[in-house]
Coordinates of C-alpha atoms in Angstrom, one line a residue:
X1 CA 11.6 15.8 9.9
X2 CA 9.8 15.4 13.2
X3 CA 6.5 13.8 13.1
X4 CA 3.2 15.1 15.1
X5 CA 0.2 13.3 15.1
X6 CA -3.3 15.0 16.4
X7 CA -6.0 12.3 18.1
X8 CA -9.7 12.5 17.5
X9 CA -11.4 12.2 20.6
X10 CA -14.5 11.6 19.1
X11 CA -14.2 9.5 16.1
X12 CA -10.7 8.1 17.5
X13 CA -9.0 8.8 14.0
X14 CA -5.6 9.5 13.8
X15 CA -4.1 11.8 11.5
X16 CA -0.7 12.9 10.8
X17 CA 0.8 16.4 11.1
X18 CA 0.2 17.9 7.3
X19 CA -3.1 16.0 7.2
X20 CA -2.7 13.9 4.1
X21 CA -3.3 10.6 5.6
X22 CA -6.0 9.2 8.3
X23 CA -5.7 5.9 10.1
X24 CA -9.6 4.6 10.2
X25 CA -8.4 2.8 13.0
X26 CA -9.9 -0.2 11.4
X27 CA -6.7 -1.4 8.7
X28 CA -7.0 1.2 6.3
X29 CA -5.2 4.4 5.7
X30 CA -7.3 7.0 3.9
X31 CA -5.1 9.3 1.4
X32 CA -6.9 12.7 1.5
X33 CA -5.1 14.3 -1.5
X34 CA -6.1 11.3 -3.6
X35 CA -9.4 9.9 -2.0
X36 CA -7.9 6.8 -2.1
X37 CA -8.2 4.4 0.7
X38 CA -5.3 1.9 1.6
X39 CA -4.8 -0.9 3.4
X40 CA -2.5 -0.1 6.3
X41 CA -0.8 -3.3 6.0
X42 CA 0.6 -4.8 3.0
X43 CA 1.0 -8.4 1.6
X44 CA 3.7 -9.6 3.0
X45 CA 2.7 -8.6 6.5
X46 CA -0.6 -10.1 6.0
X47 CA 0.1 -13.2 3.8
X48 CA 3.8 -13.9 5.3
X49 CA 5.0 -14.7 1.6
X50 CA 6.2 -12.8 -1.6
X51 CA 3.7 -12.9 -4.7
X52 CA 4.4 -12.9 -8.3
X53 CA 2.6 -10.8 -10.3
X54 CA -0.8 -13.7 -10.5
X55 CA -0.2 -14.4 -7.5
X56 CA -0.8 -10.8 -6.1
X57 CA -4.3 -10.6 -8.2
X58 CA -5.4 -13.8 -7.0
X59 CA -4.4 -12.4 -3.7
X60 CA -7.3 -9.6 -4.1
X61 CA -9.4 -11.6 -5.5
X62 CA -9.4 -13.4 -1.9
X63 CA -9.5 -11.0 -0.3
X64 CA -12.4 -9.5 -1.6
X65 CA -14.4 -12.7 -1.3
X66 CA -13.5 -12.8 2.7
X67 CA -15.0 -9.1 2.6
X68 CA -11.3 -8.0 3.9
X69 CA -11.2 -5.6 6.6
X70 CA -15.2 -5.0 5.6
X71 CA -14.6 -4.2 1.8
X72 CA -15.4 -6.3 -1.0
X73 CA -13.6 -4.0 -3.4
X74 CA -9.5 -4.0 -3.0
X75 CA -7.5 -3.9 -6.4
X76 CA -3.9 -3.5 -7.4
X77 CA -3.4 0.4 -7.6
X78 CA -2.5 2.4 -10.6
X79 CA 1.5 3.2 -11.0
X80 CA 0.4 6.9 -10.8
X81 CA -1.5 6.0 -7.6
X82 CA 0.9 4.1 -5.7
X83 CA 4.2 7.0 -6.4
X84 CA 2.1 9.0 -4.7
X85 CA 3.0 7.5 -1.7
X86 CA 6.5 8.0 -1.6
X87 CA 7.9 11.1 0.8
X88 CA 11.2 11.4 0.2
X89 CA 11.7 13.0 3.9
X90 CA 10.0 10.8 5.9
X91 CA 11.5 7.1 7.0
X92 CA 9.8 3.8 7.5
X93 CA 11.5 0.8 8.6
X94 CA 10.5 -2.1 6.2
X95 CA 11.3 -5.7 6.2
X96 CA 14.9 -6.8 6.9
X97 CA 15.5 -2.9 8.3
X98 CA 14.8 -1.6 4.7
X99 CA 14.2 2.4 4.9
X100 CA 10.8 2.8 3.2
X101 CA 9.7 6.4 2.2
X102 CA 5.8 6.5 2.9
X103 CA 4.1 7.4 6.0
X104 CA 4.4 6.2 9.2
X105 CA 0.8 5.9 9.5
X106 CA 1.4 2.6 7.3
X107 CA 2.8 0.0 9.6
X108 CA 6.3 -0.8 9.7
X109 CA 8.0 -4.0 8.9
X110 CA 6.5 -4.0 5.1
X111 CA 8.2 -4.9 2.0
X112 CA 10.4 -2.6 0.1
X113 CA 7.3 -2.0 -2.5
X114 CA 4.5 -3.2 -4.3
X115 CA 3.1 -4.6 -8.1
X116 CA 1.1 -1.8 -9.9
X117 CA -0.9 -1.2 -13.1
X118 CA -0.2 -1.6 -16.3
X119 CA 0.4 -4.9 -17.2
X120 CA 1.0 -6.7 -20.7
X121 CA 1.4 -10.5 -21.0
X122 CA 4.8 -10.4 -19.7
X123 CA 5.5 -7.6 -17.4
X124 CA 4.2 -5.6 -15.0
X125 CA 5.3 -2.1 -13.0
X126 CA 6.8 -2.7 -9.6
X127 CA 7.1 0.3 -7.7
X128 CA 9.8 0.7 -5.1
X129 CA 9.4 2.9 -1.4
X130 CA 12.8 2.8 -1.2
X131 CA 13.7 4.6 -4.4
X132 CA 10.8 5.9 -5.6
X133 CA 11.1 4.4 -9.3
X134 CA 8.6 2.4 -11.5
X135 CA 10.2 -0.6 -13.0
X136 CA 8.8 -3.3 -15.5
X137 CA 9.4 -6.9 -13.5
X138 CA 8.6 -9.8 -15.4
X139 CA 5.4 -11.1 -13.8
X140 CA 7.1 -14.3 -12.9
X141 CA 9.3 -12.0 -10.5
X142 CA 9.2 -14.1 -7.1
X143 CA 10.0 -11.7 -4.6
X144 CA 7.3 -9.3 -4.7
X145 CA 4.2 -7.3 -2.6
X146 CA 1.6 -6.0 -3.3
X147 CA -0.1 -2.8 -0.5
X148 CA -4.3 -3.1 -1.8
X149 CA -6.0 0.0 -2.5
X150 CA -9.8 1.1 -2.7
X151 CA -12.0 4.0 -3.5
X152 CA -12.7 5.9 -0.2
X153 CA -16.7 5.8 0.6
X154 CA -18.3 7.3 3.0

């Protein structure tokens, strides 16, 4: 599938072909078909580590208190949020050449996917851009990202 992005001389947003996403130009990726607003870049390209399950809320928690790319109010998305990411046409280089299926607006060089809502005591959802499944990972799994997500505001 060939890509086309269309450039906003005025606001200097960029959007791809279909519409769907926005770059803000400022870190953050809005999702018109959800209203969501994502950061463009996720944990691991950001924090330069994996994160357990804790360790990916403590991880917003920060950075929310460093007011983050301006916003104070990042949280781990829903499981029904986050699959709404994957395009199964479109191809993203990840971390270690991993082929990632979300947007190229998102930056490449990301890990293969990220911690997601629900969680019980134990486990918690993981979803993957590669495959496109929802798993339950213990929330002691080591090897994990986390892509932050906030309610677009004007």
């Amino acid at each position: 599938m060939t890509e086309c992005y269309e450039v906003s001389v005025e606001n200097k947003n960029i959007k791809n072909f279909n519409n769907r996403f926005l770059d803000n130009q400022n870190g953050t990726i809005t999702d018109n078909e959800t209203g969501l607003c994502w950061c463009q870049k996720d944990s691991f390209q950001v924090h330069q580590d994996w994160l357990t399950f804790q360790e990916a809320i403590s991880w917003v928690d920060e950075l929310n208190k460093k007011d983050f790319l301006g916003f104070h109010d990042w949280r781990i998305p829903e499981k029904d949020e986050i699959e709404k990411l994957f395009l199964p046409e479109v191809t993203v280089l990840g971390r270690s050449n991993q082929e990632l299926h979300i947007d190229s607006v998102f930056e490449s060089g990301g890990g293969n996917g990220s911690w997601c809502m629900p969680f019980d005591q134990q486990a918690a959802f993981y979803f993957s851009y590669s495959s496109g499944i929802s798993q339950q990972f213990d929330q002691d799994f080591s090897q994990g990202y986390l892509r932050p997500v906030r309610l677009y505001q004007d």
